[in-house]
Coordinates of C-alpha atoms in Angstrom, one line a residue:
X203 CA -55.3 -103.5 -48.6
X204 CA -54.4 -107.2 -49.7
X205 CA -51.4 -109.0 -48.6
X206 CA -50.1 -111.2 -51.6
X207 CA -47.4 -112.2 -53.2
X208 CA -48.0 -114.1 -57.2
X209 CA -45.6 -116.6 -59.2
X210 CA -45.0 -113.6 -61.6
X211 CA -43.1 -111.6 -59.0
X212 CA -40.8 -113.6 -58.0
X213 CA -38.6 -113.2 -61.1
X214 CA -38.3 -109.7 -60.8
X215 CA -37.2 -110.1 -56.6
X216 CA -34.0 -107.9 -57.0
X217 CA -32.0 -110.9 -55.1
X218 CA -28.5 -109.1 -55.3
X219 CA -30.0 -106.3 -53.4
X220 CA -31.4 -108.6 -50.7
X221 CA -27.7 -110.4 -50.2
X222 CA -26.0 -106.5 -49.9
X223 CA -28.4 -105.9 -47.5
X224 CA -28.1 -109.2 -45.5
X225 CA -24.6 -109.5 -45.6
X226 CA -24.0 -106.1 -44.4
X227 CA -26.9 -106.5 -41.5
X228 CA -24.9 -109.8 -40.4
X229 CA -21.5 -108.1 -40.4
X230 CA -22.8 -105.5 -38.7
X231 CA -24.0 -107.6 -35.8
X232 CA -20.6 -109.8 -36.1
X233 CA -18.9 -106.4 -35.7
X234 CA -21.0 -105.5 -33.0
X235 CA -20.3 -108.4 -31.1
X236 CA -16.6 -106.9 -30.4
X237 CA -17.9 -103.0 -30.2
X238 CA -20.4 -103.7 -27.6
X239 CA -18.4 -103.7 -24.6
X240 CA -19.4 -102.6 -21.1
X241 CA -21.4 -100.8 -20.4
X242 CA -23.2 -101.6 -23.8
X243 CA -22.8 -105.1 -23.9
X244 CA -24.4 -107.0 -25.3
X245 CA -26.3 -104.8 -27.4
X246 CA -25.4 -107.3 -30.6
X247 CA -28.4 -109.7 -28.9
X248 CA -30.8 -106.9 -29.0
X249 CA -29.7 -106.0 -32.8
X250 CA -30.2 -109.1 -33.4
X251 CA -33.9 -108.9 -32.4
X252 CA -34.1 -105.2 -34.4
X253 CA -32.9 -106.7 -37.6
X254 CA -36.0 -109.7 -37.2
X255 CA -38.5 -107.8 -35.8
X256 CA -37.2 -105.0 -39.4
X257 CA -37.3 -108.0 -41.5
X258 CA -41.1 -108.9 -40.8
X259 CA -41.7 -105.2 -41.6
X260 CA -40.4 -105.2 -44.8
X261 CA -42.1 -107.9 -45.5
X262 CA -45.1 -106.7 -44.9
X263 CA -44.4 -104.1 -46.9
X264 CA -43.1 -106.3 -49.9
X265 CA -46.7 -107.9 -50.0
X266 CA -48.7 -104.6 -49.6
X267 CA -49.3 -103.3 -53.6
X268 CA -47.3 -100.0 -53.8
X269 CA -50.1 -98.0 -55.2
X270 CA -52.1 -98.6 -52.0
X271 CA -49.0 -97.0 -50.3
X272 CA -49.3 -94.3 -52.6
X273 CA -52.8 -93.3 -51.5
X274 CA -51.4 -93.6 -48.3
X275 CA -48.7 -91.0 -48.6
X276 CA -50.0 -87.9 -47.2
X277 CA -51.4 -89.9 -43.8
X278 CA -48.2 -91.0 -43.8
X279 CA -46.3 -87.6 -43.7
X280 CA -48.6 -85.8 -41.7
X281 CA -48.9 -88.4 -39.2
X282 CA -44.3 -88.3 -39.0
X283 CA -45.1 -84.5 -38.6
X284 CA -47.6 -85.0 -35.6
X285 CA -44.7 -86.8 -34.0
X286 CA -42.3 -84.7 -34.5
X287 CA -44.1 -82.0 -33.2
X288 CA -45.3 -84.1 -30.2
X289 CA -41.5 -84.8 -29.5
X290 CA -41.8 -81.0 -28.0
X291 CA -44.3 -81.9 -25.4
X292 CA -43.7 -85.7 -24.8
X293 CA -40.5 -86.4 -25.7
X294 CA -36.9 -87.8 -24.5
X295 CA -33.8 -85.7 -24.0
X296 CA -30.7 -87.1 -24.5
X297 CA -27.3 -85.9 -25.4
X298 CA -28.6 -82.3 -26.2
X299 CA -31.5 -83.6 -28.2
X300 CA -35.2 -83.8 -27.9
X301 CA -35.4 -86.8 -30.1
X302 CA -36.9 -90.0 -28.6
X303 CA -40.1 -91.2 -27.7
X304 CA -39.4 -93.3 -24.5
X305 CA -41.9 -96.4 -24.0
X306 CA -40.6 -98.2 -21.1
X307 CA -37.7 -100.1 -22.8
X308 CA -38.3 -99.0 -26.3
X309 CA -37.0 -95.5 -27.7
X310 CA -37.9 -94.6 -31.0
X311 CA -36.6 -91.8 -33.2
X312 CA -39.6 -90.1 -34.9
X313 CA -37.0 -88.3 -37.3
X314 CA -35.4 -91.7 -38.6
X315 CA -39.0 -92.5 -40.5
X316 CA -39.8 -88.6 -41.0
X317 CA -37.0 -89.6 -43.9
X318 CA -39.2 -91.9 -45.6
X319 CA -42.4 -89.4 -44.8
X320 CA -40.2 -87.1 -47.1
X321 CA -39.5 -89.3 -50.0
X322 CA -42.7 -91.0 -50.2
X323 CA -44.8 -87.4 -50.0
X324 CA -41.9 -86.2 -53.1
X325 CA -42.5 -88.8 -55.3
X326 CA -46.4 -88.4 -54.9
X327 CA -46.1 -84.6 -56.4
X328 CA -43.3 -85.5 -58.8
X329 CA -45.9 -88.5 -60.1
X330 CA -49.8 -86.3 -59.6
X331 CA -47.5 -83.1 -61.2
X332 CA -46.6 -84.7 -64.6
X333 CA -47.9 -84.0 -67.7
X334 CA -46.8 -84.9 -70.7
X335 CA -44.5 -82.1 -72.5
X336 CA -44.1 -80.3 -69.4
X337 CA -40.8 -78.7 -69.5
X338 CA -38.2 -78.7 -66.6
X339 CA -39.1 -77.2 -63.0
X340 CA -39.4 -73.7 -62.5
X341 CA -38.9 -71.8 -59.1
X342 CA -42.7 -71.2 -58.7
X343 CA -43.3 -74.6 -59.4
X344 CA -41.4 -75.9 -56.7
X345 CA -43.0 -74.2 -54.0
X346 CA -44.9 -77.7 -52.6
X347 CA -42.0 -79.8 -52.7
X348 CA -39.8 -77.1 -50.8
X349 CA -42.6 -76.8 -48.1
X350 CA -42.8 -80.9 -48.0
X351 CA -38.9 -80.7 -47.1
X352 CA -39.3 -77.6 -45.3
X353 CA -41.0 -78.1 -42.5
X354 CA -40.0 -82.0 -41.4
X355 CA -36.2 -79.9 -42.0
X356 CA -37.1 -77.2 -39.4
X357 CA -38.6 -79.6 -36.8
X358 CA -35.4 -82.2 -36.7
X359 CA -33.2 -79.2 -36.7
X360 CA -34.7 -77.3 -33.6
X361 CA -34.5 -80.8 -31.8
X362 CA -31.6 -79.9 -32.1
X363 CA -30.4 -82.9 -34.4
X364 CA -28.3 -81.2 -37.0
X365 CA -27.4 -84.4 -38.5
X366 CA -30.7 -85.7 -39.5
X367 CA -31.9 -82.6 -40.6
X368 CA -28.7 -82.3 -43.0
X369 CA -29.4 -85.8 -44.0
X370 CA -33.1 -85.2 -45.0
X371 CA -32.2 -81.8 -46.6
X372 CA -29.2 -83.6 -48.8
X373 CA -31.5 -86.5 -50.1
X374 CA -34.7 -84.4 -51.0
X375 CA -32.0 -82.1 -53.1
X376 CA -31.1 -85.1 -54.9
X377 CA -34.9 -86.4 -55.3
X378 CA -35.7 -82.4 -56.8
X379 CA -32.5 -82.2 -59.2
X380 CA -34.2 -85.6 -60.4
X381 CA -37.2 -84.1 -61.2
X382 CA -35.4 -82.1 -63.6
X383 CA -34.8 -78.1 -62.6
X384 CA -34.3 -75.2 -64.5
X385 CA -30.7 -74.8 -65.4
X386 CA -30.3 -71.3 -63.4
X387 CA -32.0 -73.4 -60.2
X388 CA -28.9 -75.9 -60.4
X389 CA -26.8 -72.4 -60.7
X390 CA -28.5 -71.0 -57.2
X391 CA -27.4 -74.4 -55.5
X392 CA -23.5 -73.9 -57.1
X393 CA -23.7 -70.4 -55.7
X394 CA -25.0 -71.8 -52.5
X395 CA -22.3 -73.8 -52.0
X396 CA -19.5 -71.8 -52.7
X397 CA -21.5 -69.0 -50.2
X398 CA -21.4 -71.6 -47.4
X399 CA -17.9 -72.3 -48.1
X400 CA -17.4 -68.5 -47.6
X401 CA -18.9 -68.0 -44.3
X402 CA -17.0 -71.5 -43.2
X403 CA -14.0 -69.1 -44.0
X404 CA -14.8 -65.7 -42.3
X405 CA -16.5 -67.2 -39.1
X406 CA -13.3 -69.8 -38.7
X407 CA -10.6 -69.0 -41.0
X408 CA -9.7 -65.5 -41.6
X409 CA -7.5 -64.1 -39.3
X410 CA -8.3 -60.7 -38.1
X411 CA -6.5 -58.3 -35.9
X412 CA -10.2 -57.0 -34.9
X413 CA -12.7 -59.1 -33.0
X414 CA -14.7 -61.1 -36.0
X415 CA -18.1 -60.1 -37.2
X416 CA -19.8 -63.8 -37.5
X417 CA -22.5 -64.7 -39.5
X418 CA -23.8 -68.4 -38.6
X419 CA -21.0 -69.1 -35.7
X420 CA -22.7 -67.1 -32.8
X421 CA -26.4 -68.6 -34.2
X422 CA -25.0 -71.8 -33.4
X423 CA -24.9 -74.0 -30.2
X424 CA -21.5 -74.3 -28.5
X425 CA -21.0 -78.4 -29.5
X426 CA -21.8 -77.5 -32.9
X427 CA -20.0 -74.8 -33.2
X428 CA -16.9 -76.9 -31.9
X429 CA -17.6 -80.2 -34.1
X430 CA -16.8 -77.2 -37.1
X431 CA -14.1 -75.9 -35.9
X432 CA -12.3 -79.3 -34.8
X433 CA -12.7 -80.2 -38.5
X434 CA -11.1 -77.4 -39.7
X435 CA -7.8 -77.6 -37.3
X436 CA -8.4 -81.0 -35.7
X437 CA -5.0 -80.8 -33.7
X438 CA -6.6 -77.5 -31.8
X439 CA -8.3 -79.1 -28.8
X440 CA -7.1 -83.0 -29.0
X441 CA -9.0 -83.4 -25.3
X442 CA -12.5 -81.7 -26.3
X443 CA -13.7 -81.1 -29.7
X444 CA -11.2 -82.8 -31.9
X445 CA -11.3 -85.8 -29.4
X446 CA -13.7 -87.9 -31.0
X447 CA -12.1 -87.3 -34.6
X448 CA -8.6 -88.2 -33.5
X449 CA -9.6 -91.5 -31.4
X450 CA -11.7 -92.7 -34.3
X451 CA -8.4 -91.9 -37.1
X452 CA -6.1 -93.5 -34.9
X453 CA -8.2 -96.5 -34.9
X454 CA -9.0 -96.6 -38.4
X455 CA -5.1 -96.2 -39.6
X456 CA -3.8 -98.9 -36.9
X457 CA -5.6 -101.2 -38.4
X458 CA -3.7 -101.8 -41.5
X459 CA -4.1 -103.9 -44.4
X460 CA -5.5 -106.8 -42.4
X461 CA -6.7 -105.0 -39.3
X462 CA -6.0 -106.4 -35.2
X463 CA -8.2 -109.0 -35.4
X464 CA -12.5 -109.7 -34.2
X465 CA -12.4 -108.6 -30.4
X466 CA -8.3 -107.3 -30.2
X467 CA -8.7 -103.7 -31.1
X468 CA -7.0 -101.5 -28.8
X469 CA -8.8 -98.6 -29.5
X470 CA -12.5 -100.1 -28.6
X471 CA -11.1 -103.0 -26.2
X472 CA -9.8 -99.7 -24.4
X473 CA -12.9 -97.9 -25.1
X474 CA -11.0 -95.2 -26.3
X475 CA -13.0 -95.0 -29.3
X476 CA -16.3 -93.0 -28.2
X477 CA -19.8 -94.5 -29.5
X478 CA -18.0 -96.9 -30.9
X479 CA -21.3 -99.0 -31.1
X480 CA -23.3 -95.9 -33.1
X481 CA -21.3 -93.0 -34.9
X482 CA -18.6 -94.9 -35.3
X483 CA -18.6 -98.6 -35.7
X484 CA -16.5 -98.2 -38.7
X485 CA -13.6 -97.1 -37.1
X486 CA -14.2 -100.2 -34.9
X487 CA -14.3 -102.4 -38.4
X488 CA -11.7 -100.7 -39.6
X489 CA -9.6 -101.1 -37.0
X490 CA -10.0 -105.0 -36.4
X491 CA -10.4 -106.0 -39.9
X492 CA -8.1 -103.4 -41.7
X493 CA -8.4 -101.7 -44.9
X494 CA -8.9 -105.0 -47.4
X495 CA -12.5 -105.6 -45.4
X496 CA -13.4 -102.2 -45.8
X497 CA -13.3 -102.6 -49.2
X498 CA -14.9 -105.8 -49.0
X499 CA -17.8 -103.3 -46.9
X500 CA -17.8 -100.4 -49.5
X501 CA -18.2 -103.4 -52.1
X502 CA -21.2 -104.1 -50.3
X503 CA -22.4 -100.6 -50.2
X504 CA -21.7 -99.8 -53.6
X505 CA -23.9 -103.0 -54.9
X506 CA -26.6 -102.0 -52.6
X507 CA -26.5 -97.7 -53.9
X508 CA -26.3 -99.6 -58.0
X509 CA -28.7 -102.3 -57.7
X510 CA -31.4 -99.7 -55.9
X511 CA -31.2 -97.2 -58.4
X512 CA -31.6 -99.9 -61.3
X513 CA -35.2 -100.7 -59.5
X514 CA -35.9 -96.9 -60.3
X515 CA -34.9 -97.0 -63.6
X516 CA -36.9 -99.7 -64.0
X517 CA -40.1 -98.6 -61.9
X518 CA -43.1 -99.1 -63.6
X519 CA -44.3 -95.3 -62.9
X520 CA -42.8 -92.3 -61.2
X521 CA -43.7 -92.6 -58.0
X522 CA -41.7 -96.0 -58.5
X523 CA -39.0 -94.2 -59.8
X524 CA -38.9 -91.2 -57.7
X525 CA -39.1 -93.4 -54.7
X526 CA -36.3 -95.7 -55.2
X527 CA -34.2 -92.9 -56.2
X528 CA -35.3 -91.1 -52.9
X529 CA -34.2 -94.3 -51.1
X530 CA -31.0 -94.6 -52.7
X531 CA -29.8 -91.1 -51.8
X532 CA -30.8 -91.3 -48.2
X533 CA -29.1 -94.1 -48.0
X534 CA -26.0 -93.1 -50.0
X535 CA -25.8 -89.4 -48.0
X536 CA -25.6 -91.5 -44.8
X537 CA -23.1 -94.1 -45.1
X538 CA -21.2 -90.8 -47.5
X539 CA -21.4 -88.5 -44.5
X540 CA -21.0 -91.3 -41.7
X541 CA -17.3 -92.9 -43.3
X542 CA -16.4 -89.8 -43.9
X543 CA -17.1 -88.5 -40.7
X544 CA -14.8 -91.0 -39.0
X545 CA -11.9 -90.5 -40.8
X546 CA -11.7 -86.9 -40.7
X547 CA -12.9 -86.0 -44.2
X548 CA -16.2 -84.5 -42.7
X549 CA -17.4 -83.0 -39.4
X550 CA -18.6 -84.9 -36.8
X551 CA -22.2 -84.9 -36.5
X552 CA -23.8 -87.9 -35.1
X553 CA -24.8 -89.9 -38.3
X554 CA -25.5 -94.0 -37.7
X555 CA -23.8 -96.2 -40.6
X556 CA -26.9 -97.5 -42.1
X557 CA -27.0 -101.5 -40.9
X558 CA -24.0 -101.4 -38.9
X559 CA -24.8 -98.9 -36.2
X560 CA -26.5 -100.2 -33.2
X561 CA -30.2 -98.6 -33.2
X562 CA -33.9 -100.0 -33.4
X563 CA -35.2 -97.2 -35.1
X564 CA -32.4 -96.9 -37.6
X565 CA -32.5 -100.6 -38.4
X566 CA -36.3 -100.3 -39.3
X567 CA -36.2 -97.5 -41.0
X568 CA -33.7 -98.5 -43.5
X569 CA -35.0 -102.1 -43.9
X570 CA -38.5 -100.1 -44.2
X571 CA -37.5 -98.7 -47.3
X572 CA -35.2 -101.6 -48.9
X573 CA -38.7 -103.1 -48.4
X574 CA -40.5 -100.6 -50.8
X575 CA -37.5 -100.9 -53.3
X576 CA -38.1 -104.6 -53.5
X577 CA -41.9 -103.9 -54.0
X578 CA -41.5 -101.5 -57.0
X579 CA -39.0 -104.2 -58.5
X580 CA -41.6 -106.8 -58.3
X581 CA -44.5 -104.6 -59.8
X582 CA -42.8 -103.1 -62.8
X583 CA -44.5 -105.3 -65.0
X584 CA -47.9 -105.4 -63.0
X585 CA -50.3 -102.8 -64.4

């Protein structure tokens, strides 16, 4: 492994994805600043020290030739599952989850980079797999990359960390429907759909004069359960399970055009707003900078989501390719599932805004993987 960087590379540095990046890293510390209020304060310092401490990883990673990382893959995925699996014997509970590795004053969240296990390990089959003329996947061709998803997909979700889990199972559909399926696979996913939508319906919508036969409510814990069922009627229980939903909307909408002003929201001043410096630090932006900044954040966003998927169009190979694309949809799922967790769209399920939230483990993972973006960009025209 050689750590280098030549004179060739630097033209192809994908520059506008760096500033998306940055400028949303520092406005999420900025924002940070006013959410981290006792008793969190002030965890803005120790982002601080997250986003450096991220940066010299992806750095490293910029400088490390991506085909090396590539031969690295399946280490790299089974050594994610080993932690996973030692988060059962060794591991930190906290808020209903067995998720964290405690090492005196570091936690880290084995499930944040088992989401980069899974891309990396995708793009390796979707690269060794190709041949030339080889038509569209089959279902008995997609047996290893459903098993590659699988199992990472069943560990997070027993944590139980239903978020994550949905977050790794969303982007590795995206990475597969890239790969190119059979038309009738894409059909199975529609009829998925519109059968989870169904049971959504019987198990909390349909009125019955009978007690109600279930089919996924009773398999699920009682918080979860809830979260669903505050999403669907979030007036029903205003002081438990809608509670989160209706602080964080009626911060986001008294913000306005121009929001309250840095450090004079009501809502997080209060500390009304709950985990205001995690799940929801955009109802916190929201609030105190109104709807013109977030905007100016989705803007942001939006460059990053565009600019990363140009790298994979542009990728020299298809591990290249299939990586950034991988990247781009984790990333897109989260701040997708996050924003519209917080303003009521979607159910509330515990999902950190990807550079905004306050979290080690998030920060590093995502810079982790805007560093192998930028490495595929400077290599297309290597080999």
């Amino acid at each position: 492994m050689q750590l280098r960087i030549e004179r060739r590379m630097v033209p192809h540095i994908p520059w506008g994805l760096l500033f998306c990046v940055l400028g949303i890293a520092a406005l999420g510390i900025w924002n940070l600043a006013s959410a981290s209020r006792p008793p969190h304060a002030p965890v803005w310092y120790s982002q601080t020290i997250y986003l450096g401490v991220a940066l010299g990883a992806a750095l490293v990673v910029c400088l490390v030739d991506y085909r090396w990382i590539q031969r690295m893959t399946v280490p790299i995925y089974v050594l994610n599952i080993v932690a996973l699996i030692a988060l059962r014997f060794v591991g930190h509970k906290a808020k209903g989850a067995e998720s964290w590795f405690v090492l005196g004053p570091i936690r880290v969240q084995p499930a944040e980079f088992m989401k980069i296990g899974v891309v990396l390990m995708l793009a390796k089959i979707y690269h060794d797999d190709f041949r030339p003329g080889q038509g569209s996947y089959n279902v008995w061709r997609l047996w290893k990359p459903v098993l590659v998803v699988g199992v990472p997909f069943v560990l997070v979700l027993v944590q139980p960390d239903l978020g994550t889990a949905l977050m790794i199972f969303l982007s590795s559909l995206t990475v597969l429907i890239f790969g190119k399926v059979r038309w009738y696979l894409v059909a199975m996913m529609v009829v998925g759909l519109l059968a989870g939508a169904g049971i959504i319906w019987n198990d909390y919508i349909r009125d019955s004069p009978e007690p109600r036969t279930t089919i996924v409510r009773h398999h699920l814990k009682k918080h979860q359960s809830q979260r669903i069922s505050g999403w669907l009627d979030p007036e029903a229980d205003l002081r438990g399970s809608g509670y989160h939903a209706a602080q964080s909307k009626i911060a986001v909408g008294s913000g306005g055009m121009t929001g309250k002003g840095w450090r004079e929201g009501t809502q997080t001043g209060l500390s009304f707003l709950p985990e205001q410096h995690t799940d929801f630090i955009f109802s916190v932006w929201a609030e105190e900078h109104g709807f013109l900044s977030c905007l100016v954040l989705l803007a942001l966003y939006g460059g990053l989501f565009s600019m990363a998927l140009a790298v994979g169009f542009n990728a020299r190979d298809r591990f290249g390719a299939f990586v950034a694309v991988g990247v781009t949809a984790m990333l897109f799922w989260q701040v997708f599932e996050n924003i519209g967790m917080v303003i009521g769209l979607l159910p509330v399920t515990g999902i950190t805004l990807p550079l905004m939230s306050y979290g080690g483990s998030s920060m590093l993972s995502v810079m982790l993987s805007i560093g192998l973006l930028v490495n595929i960009s400077m290599r297309r025209h290597m080999f």
